[in-house]
């Protein structure tokens, strides 16, 4: 039994998959719009909830970009390896695919760690515009009591 491959189709698919999330402008714009609702308790709670959801949307887009980028690179590598094989060498595919999950997980973890270290509404500010230090909405638990 013979397996046939269209090496160019594999490379082309990889290129298209890798570029699916090239336009991140909507998420970059969303990343810059941090809410400010005030410092009374319900407003501070709402700010944290809205900011948490905003960060989640941006984070999911970044995770997709990472995963699609890794898949695109691996498909390109597979197509290159098949140019030099007889098309039946499954070991070549295994070599390429073996590390994709770990690469994606590591890249996503790095992105998430950097996000948590960098994104704090106005917590770096000593006080908000009304003289009260606002809550950090990035990593809060919306079930926790809000203090202002």
PDB file of C-alpha atoms in Angstrom, residues 4 11 16 35 38 42 45 55 66 73 75 79-80 92-93 100 103 110 121 123-124 126-127 135:
ATOM      1  CA  UNK A   4       0.863   9.801  -1.557  1.00  0.00           C
ATOM      2  CA  UNK A  11       3.295  23.623   2.974  1.00  0.00           C
ATOM      3  CA  UNK A  16      -2.421  29.629   5.804  1.00  0.00           C
ATOM      4  CA  UNK A  35     -12.246  50.148  32.456  1.00  0.00           C
ATOM      5  CA  UNK A  38     -15.190  54.521  40.138  1.00  0.00           C
ATOM      6  CA  UNK A  42     -20.284  47.869  43.192  1.00  0.00           C
ATOM      7  CA  UNK A  45     -16.497  44.913  41.596  1.00  0.00           C
ATOM      8  CA  UNK A  55      -8.134  40.060  29.535  1.00  0.00           C
ATOM      9  CA  UNK A  66       0.626  30.833  19.364  1.00  0.00           C
ATOM     10  CA  UNK A  73       5.731  25.907  11.367  1.00  0.00           C
ATOM     11  CA  UNK A  75       3.422  21.658   8.693  1.00  0.00           C
ATOM     12  CA  UNK A  79       6.534  19.254   3.910  1.00  0.00           C
ATOM     13  CA  UNK A  80      10.304  19.891   3.826  1.00  0.00           C
ATOM     14  CA  UNK A  92       9.667  11.793   9.873  1.00  0.00           C
ATOM     15  CA  UNK A  93       6.182  13.012  10.824  1.00  0.00           C
ATOM     16  CA  UNK A 100       4.274  20.590  19.190  1.00  0.00           C
ATOM     17  CA  UNK A 103       5.979  24.013  22.496  1.00  0.00           C
ATOM     18  CA  UNK A 110       5.115  32.277  29.070  1.00  0.00           C
ATOM     19  CA  UNK A 121      -5.262  48.371  35.921  1.00  0.00           C
ATOM     20  CA  UNK A 123      -2.440  49.403  40.845  1.00  0.00           C
ATOM     21  CA  UNK A 124       0.938  50.940  40.026  1.00  0.00           C
ATOM     22  CA  UNK A 126      -0.666  55.352  44.312  1.00  0.00           C
ATOM     23  CA  UNK A 127      -4.271  56.568  43.985  1.00  0.00           C
ATOM     24  CA  UNK A 135      -8.551  47.498  42.814  1.00  0.00           C
TER      25      UNK A 135
END
